[in-house]
One Martini backbone bead per residue (centre of mass of N, CA, C, O) as a GRO file, in nm:
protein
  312
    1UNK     BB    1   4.158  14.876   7.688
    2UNK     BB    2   3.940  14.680   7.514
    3UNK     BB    3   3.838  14.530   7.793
    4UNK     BB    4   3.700  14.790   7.906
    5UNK     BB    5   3.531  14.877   7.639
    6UNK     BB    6   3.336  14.617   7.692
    7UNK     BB    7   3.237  14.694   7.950
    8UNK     BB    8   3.087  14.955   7.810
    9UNK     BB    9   2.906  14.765   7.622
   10UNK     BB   10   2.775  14.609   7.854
   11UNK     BB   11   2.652  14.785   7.998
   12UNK     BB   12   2.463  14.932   7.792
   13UNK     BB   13   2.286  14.680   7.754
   14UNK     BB   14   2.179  14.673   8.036
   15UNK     BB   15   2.074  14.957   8.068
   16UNK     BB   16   2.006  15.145   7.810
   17UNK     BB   17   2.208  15.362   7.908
   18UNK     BB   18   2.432  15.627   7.898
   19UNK     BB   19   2.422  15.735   8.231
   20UNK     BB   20   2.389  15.451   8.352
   21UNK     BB   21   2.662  15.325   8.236
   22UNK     BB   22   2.871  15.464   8.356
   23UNK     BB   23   2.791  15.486   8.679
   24UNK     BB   24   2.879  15.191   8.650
   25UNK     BB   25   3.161  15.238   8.529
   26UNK     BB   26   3.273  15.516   8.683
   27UNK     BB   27   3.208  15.696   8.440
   28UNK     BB   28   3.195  15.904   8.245
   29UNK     BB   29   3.024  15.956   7.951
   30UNK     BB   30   3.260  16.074   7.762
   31UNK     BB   31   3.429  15.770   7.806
   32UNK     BB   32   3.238  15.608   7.731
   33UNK     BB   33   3.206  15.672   7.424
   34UNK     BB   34   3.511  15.685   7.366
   35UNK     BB   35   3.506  15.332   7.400
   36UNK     BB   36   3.307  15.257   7.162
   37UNK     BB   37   3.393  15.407   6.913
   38UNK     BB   38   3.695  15.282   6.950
   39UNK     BB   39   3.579  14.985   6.848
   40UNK     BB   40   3.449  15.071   6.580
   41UNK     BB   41   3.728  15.156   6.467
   42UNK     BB   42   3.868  14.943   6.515
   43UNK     BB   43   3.653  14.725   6.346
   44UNK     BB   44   3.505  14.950   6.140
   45UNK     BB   45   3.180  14.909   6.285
   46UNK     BB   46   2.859  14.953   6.372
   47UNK     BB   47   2.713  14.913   6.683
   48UNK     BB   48   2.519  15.172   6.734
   49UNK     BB   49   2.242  15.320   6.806
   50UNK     BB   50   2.189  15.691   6.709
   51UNK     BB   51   2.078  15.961   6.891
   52UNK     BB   52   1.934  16.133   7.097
   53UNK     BB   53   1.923  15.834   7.219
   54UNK     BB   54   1.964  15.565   7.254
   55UNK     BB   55   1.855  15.250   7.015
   56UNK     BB   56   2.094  15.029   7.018
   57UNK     BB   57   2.173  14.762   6.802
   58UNK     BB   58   2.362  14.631   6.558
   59UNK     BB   59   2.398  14.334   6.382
   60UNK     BB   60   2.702  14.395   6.457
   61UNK     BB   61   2.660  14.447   6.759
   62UNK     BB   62   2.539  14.164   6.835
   63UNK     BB   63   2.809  14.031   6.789
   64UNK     BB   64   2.999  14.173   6.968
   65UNK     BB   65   2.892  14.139   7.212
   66UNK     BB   66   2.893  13.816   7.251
   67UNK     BB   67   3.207  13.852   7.264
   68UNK     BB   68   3.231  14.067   7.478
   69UNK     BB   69   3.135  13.837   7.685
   70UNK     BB   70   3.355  13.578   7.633
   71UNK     BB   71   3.575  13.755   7.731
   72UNK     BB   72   3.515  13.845   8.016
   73UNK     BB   73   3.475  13.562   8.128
   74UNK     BB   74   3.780  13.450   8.062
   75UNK     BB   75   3.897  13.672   8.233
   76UNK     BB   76   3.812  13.577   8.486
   77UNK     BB   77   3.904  13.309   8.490
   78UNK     BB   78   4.206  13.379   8.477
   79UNK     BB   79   4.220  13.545   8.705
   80UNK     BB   80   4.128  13.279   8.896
   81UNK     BB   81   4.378  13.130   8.803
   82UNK     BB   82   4.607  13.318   8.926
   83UNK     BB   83   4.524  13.341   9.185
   84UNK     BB   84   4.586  13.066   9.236
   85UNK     BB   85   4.910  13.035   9.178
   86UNK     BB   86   4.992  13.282   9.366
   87UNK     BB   87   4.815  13.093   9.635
   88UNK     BB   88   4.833  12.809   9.650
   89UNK     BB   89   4.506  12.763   9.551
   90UNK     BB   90   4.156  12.801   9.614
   91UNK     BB   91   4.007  13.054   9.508
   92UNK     BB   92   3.663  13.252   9.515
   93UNK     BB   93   3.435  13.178   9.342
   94UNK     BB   94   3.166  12.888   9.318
   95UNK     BB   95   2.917  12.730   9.086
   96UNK     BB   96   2.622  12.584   9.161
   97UNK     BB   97   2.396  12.380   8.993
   98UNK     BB   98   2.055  12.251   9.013
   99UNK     BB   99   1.819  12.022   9.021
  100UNK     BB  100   1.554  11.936   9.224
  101UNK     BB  101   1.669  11.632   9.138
  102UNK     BB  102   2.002  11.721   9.234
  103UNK     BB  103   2.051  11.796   9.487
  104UNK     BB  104   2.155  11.542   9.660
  105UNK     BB  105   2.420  11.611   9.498
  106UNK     BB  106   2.498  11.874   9.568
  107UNK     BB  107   2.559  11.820   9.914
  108UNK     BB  108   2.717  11.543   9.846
  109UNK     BB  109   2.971  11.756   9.735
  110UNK     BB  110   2.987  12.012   9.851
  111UNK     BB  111   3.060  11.966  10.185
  112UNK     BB  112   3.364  11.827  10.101
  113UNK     BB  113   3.465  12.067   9.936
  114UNK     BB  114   3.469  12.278  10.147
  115UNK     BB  115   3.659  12.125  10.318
  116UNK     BB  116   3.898  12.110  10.074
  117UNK     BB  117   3.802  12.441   9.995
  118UNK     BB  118   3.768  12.689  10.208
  119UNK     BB  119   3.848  12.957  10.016
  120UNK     BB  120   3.571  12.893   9.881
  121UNK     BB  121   3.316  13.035   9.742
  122UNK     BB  122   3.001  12.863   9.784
  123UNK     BB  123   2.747  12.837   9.539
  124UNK     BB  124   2.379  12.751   9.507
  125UNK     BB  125   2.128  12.681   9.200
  126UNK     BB  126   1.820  12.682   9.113
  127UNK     BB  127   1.711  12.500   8.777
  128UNK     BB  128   1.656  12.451   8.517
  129UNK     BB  129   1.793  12.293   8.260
  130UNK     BB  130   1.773  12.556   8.030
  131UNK     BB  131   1.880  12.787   8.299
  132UNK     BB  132   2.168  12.626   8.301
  133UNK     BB  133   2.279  12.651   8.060
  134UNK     BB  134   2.290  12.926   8.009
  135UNK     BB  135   2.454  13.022   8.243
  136UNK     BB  136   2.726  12.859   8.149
  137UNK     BB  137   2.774  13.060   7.892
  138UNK     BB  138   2.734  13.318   8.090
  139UNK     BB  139   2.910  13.298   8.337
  140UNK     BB  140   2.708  13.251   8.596
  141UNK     BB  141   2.864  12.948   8.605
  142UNK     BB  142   3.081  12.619   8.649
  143UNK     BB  143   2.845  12.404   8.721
  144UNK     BB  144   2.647  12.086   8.646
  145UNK     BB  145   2.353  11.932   8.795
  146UNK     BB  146   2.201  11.669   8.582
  147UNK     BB  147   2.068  11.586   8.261
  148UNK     BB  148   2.315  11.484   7.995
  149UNK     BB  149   2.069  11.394   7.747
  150UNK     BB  150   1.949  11.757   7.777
  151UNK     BB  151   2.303  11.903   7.732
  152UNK     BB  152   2.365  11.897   7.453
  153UNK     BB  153   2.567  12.134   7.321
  154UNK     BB  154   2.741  12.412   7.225
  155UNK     BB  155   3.034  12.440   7.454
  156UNK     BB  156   2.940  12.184   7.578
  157UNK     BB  157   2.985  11.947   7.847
  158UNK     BB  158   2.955  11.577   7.911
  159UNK     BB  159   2.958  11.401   8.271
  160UNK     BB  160   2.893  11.098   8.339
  161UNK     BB  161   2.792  10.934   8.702
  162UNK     BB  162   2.506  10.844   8.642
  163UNK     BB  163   2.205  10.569   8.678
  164UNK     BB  164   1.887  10.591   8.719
  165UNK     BB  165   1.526  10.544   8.842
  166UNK     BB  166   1.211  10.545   8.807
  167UNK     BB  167   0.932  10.622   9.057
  168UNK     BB  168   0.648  10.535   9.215
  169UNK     BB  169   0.495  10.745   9.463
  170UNK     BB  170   0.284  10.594   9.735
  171UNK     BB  171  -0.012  10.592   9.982
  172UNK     BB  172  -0.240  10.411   9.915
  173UNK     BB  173  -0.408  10.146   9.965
  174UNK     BB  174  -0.414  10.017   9.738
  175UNK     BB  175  -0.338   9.757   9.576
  176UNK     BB  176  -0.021   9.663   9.450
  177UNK     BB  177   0.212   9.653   9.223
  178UNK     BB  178   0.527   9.540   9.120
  179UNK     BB  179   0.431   9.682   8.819
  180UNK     BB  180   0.427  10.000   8.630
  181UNK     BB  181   0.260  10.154   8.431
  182UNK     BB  182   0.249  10.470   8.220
  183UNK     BB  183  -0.082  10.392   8.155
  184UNK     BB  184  -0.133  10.433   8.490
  185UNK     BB  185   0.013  10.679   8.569
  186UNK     BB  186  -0.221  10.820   8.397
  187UNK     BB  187  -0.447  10.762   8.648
  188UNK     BB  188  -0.318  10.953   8.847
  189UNK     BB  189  -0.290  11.181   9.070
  190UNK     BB  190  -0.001  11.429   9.030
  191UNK     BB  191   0.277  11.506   9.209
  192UNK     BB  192   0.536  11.756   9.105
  193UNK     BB  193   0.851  11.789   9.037
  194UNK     BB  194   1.050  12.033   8.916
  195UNK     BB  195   1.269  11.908   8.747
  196UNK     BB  196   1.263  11.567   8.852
  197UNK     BB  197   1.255  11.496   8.520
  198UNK     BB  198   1.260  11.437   8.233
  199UNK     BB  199   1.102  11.629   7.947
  200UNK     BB  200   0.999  11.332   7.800
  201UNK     BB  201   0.773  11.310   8.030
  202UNK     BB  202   0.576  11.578   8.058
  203UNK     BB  203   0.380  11.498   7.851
  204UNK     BB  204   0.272  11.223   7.948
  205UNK     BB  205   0.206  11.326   8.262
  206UNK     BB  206  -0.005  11.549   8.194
  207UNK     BB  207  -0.274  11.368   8.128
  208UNK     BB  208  -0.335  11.372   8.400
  209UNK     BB  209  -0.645  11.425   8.589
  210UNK     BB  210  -0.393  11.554   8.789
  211UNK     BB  211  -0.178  11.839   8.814
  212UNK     BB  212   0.116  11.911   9.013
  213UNK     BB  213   0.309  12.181   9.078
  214UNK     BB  214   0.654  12.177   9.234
  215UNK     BB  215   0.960  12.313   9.428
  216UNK     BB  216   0.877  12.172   9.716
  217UNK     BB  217   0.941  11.850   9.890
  218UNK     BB  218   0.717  11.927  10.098
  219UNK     BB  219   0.494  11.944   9.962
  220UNK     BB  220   0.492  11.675   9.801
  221UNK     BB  221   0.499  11.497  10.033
  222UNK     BB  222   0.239  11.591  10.180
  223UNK     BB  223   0.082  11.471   9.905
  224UNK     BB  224   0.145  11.197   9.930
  225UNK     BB  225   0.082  11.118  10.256
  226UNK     BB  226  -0.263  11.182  10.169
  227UNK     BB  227  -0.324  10.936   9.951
  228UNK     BB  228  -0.403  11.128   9.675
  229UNK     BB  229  -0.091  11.141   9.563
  230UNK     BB  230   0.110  11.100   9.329
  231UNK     BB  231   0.485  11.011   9.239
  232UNK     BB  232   0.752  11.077   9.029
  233UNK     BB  233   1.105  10.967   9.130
  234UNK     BB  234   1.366  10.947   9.164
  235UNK     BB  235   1.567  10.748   9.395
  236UNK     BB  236   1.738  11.011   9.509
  237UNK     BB  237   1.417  11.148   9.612
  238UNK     BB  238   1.321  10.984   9.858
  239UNK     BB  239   1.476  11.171  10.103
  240UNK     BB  240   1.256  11.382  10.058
  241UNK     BB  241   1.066  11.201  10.195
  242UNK     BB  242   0.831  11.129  10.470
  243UNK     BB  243   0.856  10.884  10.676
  244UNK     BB  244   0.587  10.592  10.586
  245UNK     BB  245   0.467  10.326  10.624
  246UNK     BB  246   0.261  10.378  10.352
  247UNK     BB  247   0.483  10.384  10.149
  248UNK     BB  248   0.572  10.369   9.802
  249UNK     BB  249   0.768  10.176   9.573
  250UNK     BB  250   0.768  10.165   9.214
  251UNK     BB  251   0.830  10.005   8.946
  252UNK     BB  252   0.883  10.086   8.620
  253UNK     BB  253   0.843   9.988   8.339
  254UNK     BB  254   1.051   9.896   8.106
  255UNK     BB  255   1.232  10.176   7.962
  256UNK     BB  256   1.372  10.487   7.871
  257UNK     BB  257   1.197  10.662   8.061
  258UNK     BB  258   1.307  10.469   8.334
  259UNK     BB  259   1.587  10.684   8.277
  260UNK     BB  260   1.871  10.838   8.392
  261UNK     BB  261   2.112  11.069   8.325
  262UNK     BB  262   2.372  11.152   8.535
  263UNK     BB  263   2.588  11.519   8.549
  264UNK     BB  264   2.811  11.685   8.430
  265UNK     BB  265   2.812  12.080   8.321
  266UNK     BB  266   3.040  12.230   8.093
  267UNK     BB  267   3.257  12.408   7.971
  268UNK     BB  268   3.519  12.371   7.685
  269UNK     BB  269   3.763  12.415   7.852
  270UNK     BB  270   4.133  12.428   7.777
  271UNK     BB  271   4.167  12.386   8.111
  272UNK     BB  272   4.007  12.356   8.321
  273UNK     BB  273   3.944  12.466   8.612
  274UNK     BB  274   4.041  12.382   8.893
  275UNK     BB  275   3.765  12.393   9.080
  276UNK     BB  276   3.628  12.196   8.836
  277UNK     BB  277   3.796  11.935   8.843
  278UNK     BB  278   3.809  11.874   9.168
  279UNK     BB  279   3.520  11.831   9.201
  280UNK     BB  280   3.499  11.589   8.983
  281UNK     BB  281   3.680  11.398   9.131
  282UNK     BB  282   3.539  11.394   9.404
  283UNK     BB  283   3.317  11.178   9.308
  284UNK     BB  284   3.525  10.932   9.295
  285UNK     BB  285   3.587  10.913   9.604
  286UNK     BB  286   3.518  10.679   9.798
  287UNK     BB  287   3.338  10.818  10.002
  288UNK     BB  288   3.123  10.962   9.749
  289UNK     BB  289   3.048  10.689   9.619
  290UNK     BB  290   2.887  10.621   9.893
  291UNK     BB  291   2.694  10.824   9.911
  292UNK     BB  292   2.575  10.806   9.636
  293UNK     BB  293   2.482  10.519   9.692
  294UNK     BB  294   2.282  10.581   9.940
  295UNK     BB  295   2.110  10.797   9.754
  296UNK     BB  296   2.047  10.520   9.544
  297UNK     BB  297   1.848  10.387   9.801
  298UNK     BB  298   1.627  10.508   9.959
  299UNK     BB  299   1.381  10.381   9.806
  300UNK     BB  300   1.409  10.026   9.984
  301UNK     BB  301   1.193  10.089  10.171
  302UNK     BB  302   0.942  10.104   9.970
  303UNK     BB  303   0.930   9.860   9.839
  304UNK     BB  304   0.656   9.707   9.719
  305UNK     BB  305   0.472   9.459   9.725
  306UNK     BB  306   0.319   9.165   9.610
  307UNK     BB  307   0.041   9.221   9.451
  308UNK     BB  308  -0.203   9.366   9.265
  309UNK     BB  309  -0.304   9.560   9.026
  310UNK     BB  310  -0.367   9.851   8.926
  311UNK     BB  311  -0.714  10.012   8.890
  312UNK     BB  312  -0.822  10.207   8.627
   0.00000   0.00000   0.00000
């Protein structure tokens, strides 16, 4: 009974109305109302401000709220163990997170995944970093693939799978040079990939005398390939570039700046959810291991002669 009455909790939280949060949970007003009430006299505490109508919540009520999310979504993740269990395999929903930066490793695990539980209904959502942390907090997320030096947070843990490096691509006809520095690529006019590159490179990249932001790779391609604007791109995400004779990919002068640790962000539960583990563990297999080397390899074909340095 106590987890129906979070749920009337949460819902009123949403809805903001309690007439509109009944109708939510399919209940009577004032079977919601009296399942409210039933929790602060367990509690002891007043959680709700009412008046005339809805007021809000008392600065114990949102804690308890708060709670009564965590509470919530162990339940769910509870039961999706157990149908696991009593149907000996994996099935439910399966969320996973990912950065514009990160799809090609999405679809690289995705795909192959499908195929060994094909029980789960699997789906993918693109979000920038803070906004994947967020999710899988509120149980909105199972997994997420990101930056994992930009993920350390309480709640959550991070499993490093790989080591990438940042490349400057363009397609400029001018002479290139063999290693470019941070400061010549912010006098290029740059066109930037939204989440494609860790936090701490943004204050920096801003400086560029033209920065467009997209987060679409085909619009991106699109003003690389016109020979106006640069980007900055892992290595994994050459291969959202259009093939062209023109294009390079220029290494950058090494620095912390120029590296990125990208892995898995899940939520610190002793033992994993069986679908978030066995995810996990298929990235090591090795198929995926080997399709991993190869979309860390997509930019050599592009990698630019030894000519002379780029002119500031």
């Amino acid at each position: 009974m106590i987890i129906r009455n979070f749920e009337y909790l949460l819902a009123l939280a949403k809805e903001r109305h309690f007439a509109r949060a009944a109708a939510a949970c399919g209940v009577s007003q004032p079977t919601l109302s009296g399942g409210i009430k039933q929790l602060e006299e367990d509690m002891d505490v007043l959680i709700v401000r009412r008046g005339r109508a809805f007021e809000g919540f008392t600065v114990e009520g949102e804690r308890v709220l708060a709670w009564a999310q965590q509470m919530m979504n162990d339940c769910l993740r509870l039961k999706q163990e157990l149908r696991t269990f009593r149907e000996n395999g994996m099935q439910g929903a399966f969320r996973i997170g990912v950065l514009p930066a990160t799809t090609p490793l999405g679809s690289t695990l995705s795909v192959p995944f499908a195929e060994q539980a094909p029980a789960l209904d699997l789906s993918i959502r693109t979000a920038s970093a803070p906004e994947l942390l967020n999710l899988l907090r509120a149980g909105e997320l199972d997994i997420a693939l990101t930056y994992v030096d930009e993920s350390a947070s309480e709640g959550l843990a991070t499993h490093l799978l790989y080591r990438e490096r940042m490349f400057f691509f363009t397609a400029a006809q001018e002479p290139l040079a063999a290693r470019i520095s941070w400061e010549d690529v912010v006098t290029q006019p740059l066109c930037l990939l939204a989440s494609s590159f860790p936090a701490s490179l943004a204050e920096h990249l801003a400086q560029a005398p033209k920065v467009l932001y997209t987060d679409s790779p085909s619009v991106l391609a699109a003003h690389v390939r016109s020979g106006k604007w640069a980007a900055i791109l892992p290595q994994s995400l050459a291969g959202a570039l259009t093939p062209s004779p023109k294009l390079r990919a220029i290494p950058l002068r090494k620095s912390a700046a120029t590296e990125a640790n990208v892995g898995f962000v899940t939520t610190r539960l002793t033992p994993l959810p069986a679908p978030v583990h066995a995810f996990m563990e298929l990235a090591h297999s090795p198929k995926v291991v080997s399709a991993i080397r190869e979309m860390l390899d997509a930019h050599r074909p592009y990698l630019a002669s030894v000519k002379r340095p780029i002119a500031r």
